[in-house]
């Protein structure tokens, strides 16, 4: 997510007072009658300073995407990474400050206009004091937005028009291999919070329909009991995205997990995701006793037998996804 540069209160004030000074110098050099000059100068300083600050805040507010208008996946993502409430509170504070600065501007411009010329600079100083205090008050919120900017910079780019398939299964069962075999280009890797290796997204297009296949190393590959709160929420975010789950078994059990253990993970995934789950028995090239598999394959609807590394059955997986996508 793109958030514009967030300056510190000092940077904001420095810039606005510098600009104010420049504006004042312009008037000093102009041919405004002498007796009006002092007041005009101070008025310009207050106006310019306020304008610069208002512009800075308005720019941040308009360029930062409105959280409610984002897809639920991103809303959850932002909530997991930085917290939606804090984000809203900080943007609200900027909005508040913009309003107060506007009020101060009107108030002090009026005061200066009505004052005696000698009093004008005193009033301007008072205005600057109050402006500084308003900007200083949102110090923490600006700092938070800056932190959010950094944290949200590498949000994964997800295509919401594509049919989304999320891959699950124990480590080493062949998830990455299958993803690479199904999609043409190398999958794009994007940072995903609390998965060590980042989310991987592969794209494919079939019969004018776009599919994206997502692998989330470290997230859907072990029992739910072992997960912390953040990981559970990262999974909730995936729930919003997934149209299907591709659950991959290592039929050969060579990755070190028995099929019984793998089925327990499937049961847990079923509890979290309410979307259809397509079950794949991978590494069949290593299975010597196919009969032994029957006991397991009959537990699921229309299982697919695959060898991802040898490219066997990969087309069946794609075709099955197409049927699902219809
Ligand atoms: N024999 C055989 N080996 C396979 C097959 N599919 C994957 N492998 C191998 O199994 C190992 C693990 O494959 P990966 O695709 O990295 O598995 P993964 O599920 O992505 O693993 P993690 O990302 O660690 O969870 C690799 O050495 C693959 O070459 C298959 O169908 N047959
Ligand atoms: Mg992998």
PDB file of C-alpha atoms in Angstrom, residues 102-207:
ATOM      1  CA  UNK A 102      -7.855  26.324   9.551  1.00  0.00           C
ATOM      2  CA  UNK A 103      -9.642  27.784  12.549  1.00  0.00           C
ATOM      3  CA  UNK A 104      -6.457  29.321  13.907  1.00  0.00           C
ATOM      4  CA  UNK A 105      -5.722  30.794  10.511  1.00  0.00           C
ATOM      5  CA  UNK A 106      -9.087  32.594  10.316  1.00  0.00           C
ATOM      6  CA  UNK A 107      -8.913  33.640  13.918  1.00  0.00           C
ATOM      7  CA  UNK A 108      -5.457  35.195  13.734  1.00  0.00           C
ATOM      8  CA  UNK A 109      -5.836  36.741  10.292  1.00  0.00           C
ATOM      9  CA  UNK A 110      -8.882  38.548  11.645  1.00  0.00           C
ATOM     10  CA  UNK A 111      -7.077  39.584  14.823  1.00  0.00           C
ATOM     11  CA  UNK A 112      -4.123  40.942  12.842  1.00  0.00           C
ATOM     12  CA  UNK A 113      -6.385  42.873  10.490  1.00  0.00           C
ATOM     13  CA  UNK A 114      -8.148  44.460  13.434  1.00  0.00           C
ATOM     14  CA  UNK A 115      -5.008  45.153  15.442  1.00  0.00           C
ATOM     15  CA  UNK A 116      -2.782  48.202  15.567  1.00  0.00           C
ATOM     16  CA  UNK A 117       0.264  47.764  13.276  1.00  0.00           C
ATOM     17  CA  UNK A 118       2.578  47.566  16.286  1.00  0.00           C
ATOM     18  CA  UNK A 119       0.660  44.610  17.708  1.00  0.00           C
ATOM     19  CA  UNK A 120       0.735  42.556  14.487  1.00  0.00           C
ATOM     20  CA  UNK A 121       4.004  40.735  15.010  1.00  0.00           C
ATOM     21  CA  UNK A 122       3.046  39.823  18.538  1.00  0.00           C
ATOM     22  CA  UNK A 123      -0.174  38.285  17.276  1.00  0.00           C
ATOM     23  CA  UNK A 124       1.697  36.385  14.573  1.00  0.00           C
ATOM     24  CA  UNK A 125       4.045  34.976  17.199  1.00  0.00           C
ATOM     25  CA  UNK A 126       1.062  33.880  19.261  1.00  0.00           C
ATOM     26  CA  UNK A 127      -0.400  32.222  16.170  1.00  0.00           C
ATOM     27  CA  UNK A 128       2.851  30.392  15.454  1.00  0.00           C
ATOM     28  CA  UNK A 129       2.959  29.222  19.044  1.00  0.00           C
ATOM     29  CA  UNK A 130      -0.478  27.704  18.811  1.00  0.00           C
ATOM     30  CA  UNK A 131       0.207  26.178  15.398  1.00  0.00           C
ATOM     31  CA  UNK A 132       3.364  24.558  16.761  1.00  0.00           C
ATOM     32  CA  UNK A 133       1.459  23.150  19.668  1.00  0.00           C
ATOM     33  CA  UNK A 134      -1.230  21.621  17.409  1.00  0.00           C
ATOM     34  CA  UNK A 135       1.364  19.984  15.160  1.00  0.00           C
ATOM     35  CA  UNK A 136       3.321  18.834  18.224  1.00  0.00           C
ATOM     36  CA  UNK A 137       0.194  17.184  19.586  1.00  0.00           C
ATOM     37  CA  UNK A 138       0.004  14.730  16.696  1.00  0.00           C
ATOM     38  CA  UNK A 139       3.645  13.768  16.995  1.00  0.00           C
ATOM     39  CA  UNK A 140       2.832  10.142  17.896  1.00  0.00           C
ATOM     40  CA  UNK A 141       0.277   9.771  15.139  1.00  0.00           C
ATOM     41  CA  UNK A 142       2.755  10.996  12.526  1.00  0.00           C
ATOM     42  CA  UNK A 143       5.340   8.600  13.867  1.00  0.00           C
ATOM     43  CA  UNK A 144       2.823   5.773  13.675  1.00  0.00           C
ATOM     44  CA  UNK A 145       1.924   6.599  10.064  1.00  0.00           C
ATOM     45  CA  UNK A 146       5.559   6.571   9.154  1.00  0.00           C
ATOM     46  CA  UNK A 147       5.943   3.149  10.760  1.00  0.00           C
ATOM     47  CA  UNK A 148       2.837   1.966   8.876  1.00  0.00           C
ATOM     48  CA  UNK A 149       4.270   3.321   5.626  1.00  0.00           C
ATOM     49  CA  UNK A 150       7.377   1.181   6.017  1.00  0.00           C
ATOM     50  CA  UNK A 151       5.491  -1.900   7.196  1.00  0.00           C
ATOM     51  CA  UNK A 152       2.879  -1.796   4.435  1.00  0.00           C
ATOM     52  CA  UNK A 153       5.207  -0.947   1.603  1.00  0.00           C
ATOM     53  CA  UNK A 154       5.548  -4.519   0.374  1.00  0.00           C
ATOM     54  CA  UNK A 155       1.976  -5.636   0.642  1.00  0.00           C
ATOM     55  CA  UNK A 156       1.469  -8.593  -1.711  1.00  0.00           C
ATOM     56  CA  UNK A 157      -0.169  -7.612  -4.984  1.00  0.00           C
ATOM     57  CA  UNK A 158      -3.209  -9.763  -5.297  1.00  0.00           C
ATOM     58  CA  UNK A 159      -5.477  -9.932  -8.331  1.00  0.00           C
ATOM     59  CA  UNK A 160      -9.053  -9.812  -7.079  1.00  0.00           C
ATOM     60  CA  UNK A 161     -10.445 -10.643 -10.499  1.00  0.00           C
ATOM     61  CA  UNK A 162      -8.659 -13.951 -10.643  1.00  0.00           C
ATOM     62  CA  UNK A 163      -9.915 -17.239  -9.249  1.00  0.00           C
ATOM     63  CA  UNK A 164      -7.726 -17.778  -6.231  1.00  0.00           C
ATOM     64  CA  UNK A 165      -6.339 -21.108  -5.174  1.00  0.00           C
ATOM     65  CA  UNK A 166      -4.463 -21.415  -1.895  1.00  0.00           C
ATOM     66  CA  UNK A 167      -2.091 -24.327  -1.425  1.00  0.00           C
ATOM     67  CA  UNK A 168      -1.901 -26.199   1.859  1.00  0.00           C
ATOM     68  CA  UNK A 169      -0.023 -29.265   3.048  1.00  0.00           C
ATOM     69  CA  UNK A 170       2.854 -30.301   5.281  1.00  0.00           C
ATOM     70  CA  UNK A 171       6.432 -29.172   4.548  1.00  0.00           C
ATOM     71  CA  UNK A 172       8.237 -30.971   1.735  1.00  0.00           C
ATOM     72  CA  UNK A 173       5.134 -32.539   0.219  1.00  0.00           C
ATOM     73  CA  UNK A 174       5.760 -30.742  -3.091  1.00  0.00           C
ATOM     74  CA  UNK A 175       3.732 -27.527  -2.815  1.00  0.00           C
ATOM     75  CA  UNK A 176       6.311 -25.273  -4.475  1.00  0.00           C
ATOM     76  CA  UNK A 177       7.079 -27.845  -7.150  1.00  0.00           C
ATOM     77  CA  UNK A 178       3.420 -28.124  -8.116  1.00  0.00           C
ATOM     78  CA  UNK A 179       2.955 -24.348  -8.093  1.00  0.00           C
ATOM     79  CA  UNK A 180       5.862 -23.959 -10.498  1.00  0.00           C
ATOM     80  CA  UNK A 181       4.589 -26.737 -12.752  1.00  0.00           C
ATOM     81  CA  UNK A 182       1.108 -25.247 -12.973  1.00  0.00           C
ATOM     82  CA  UNK A 183       2.056 -21.665 -13.629  1.00  0.00           C
ATOM     83  CA  UNK A 184       4.078 -20.406 -16.525  1.00  0.00           C
ATOM     84  CA  UNK A 185       6.374 -17.826 -14.988  1.00  0.00           C
ATOM     85  CA  UNK A 186       8.368 -18.090 -11.802  1.00  0.00           C
ATOM     86  CA  UNK A 187       6.007 -17.277  -8.963  1.00  0.00           C
ATOM     87  CA  UNK A 188       6.257 -13.768  -7.603  1.00  0.00           C
ATOM     88  CA  UNK A 189       7.383 -13.669  -4.038  1.00  0.00           C
ATOM     89  CA  UNK A 190       5.921 -11.017  -1.765  1.00  0.00           C
ATOM     90  CA  UNK A 191       6.407 -10.404   1.916  1.00  0.00           C
ATOM     91  CA  UNK A 192       3.651 -11.875   3.997  1.00  0.00           C
ATOM     92  CA  UNK A 193       3.646 -11.210   7.698  1.00  0.00           C
ATOM     93  CA  UNK A 194       4.803 -14.042   9.890  1.00  0.00           C
ATOM     94  CA  UNK A 195       5.601 -16.506   7.220  1.00  0.00           C
ATOM     95  CA  UNK A 196       9.328 -16.796   7.048  1.00  0.00           C
ATOM     96  CA  UNK A 197       9.685 -17.193   3.314  1.00  0.00           C
ATOM     97  CA  UNK A 198       7.001 -14.807   2.088  1.00  0.00           C
ATOM     98  CA  UNK A 199       3.881 -15.505   0.109  1.00  0.00           C
ATOM     99  CA  UNK A 200       4.351 -16.893  -3.407  1.00  0.00           C
ATOM    100  CA  UNK A 201       1.877 -16.118  -6.127  1.00  0.00           C
ATOM    101  CA  UNK A 202       1.809 -17.873  -9.474  1.00  0.00           C
ATOM    102  CA  UNK A 203      -0.534 -16.959 -12.312  1.00  0.00           C
ATOM    103  CA  UNK A 204      -2.131 -19.008 -15.043  1.00  0.00           C
ATOM    104  CA  UNK A 205      -4.788 -18.373 -17.618  1.00  0.00           C
ATOM    105  CA  UNK A 206      -7.142 -21.000 -19.030  1.00  0.00           C
ATOM    106  CA  UNK A 207     -10.096 -20.439 -21.326  1.00  0.00           C
TER     107      UNK A 207
END
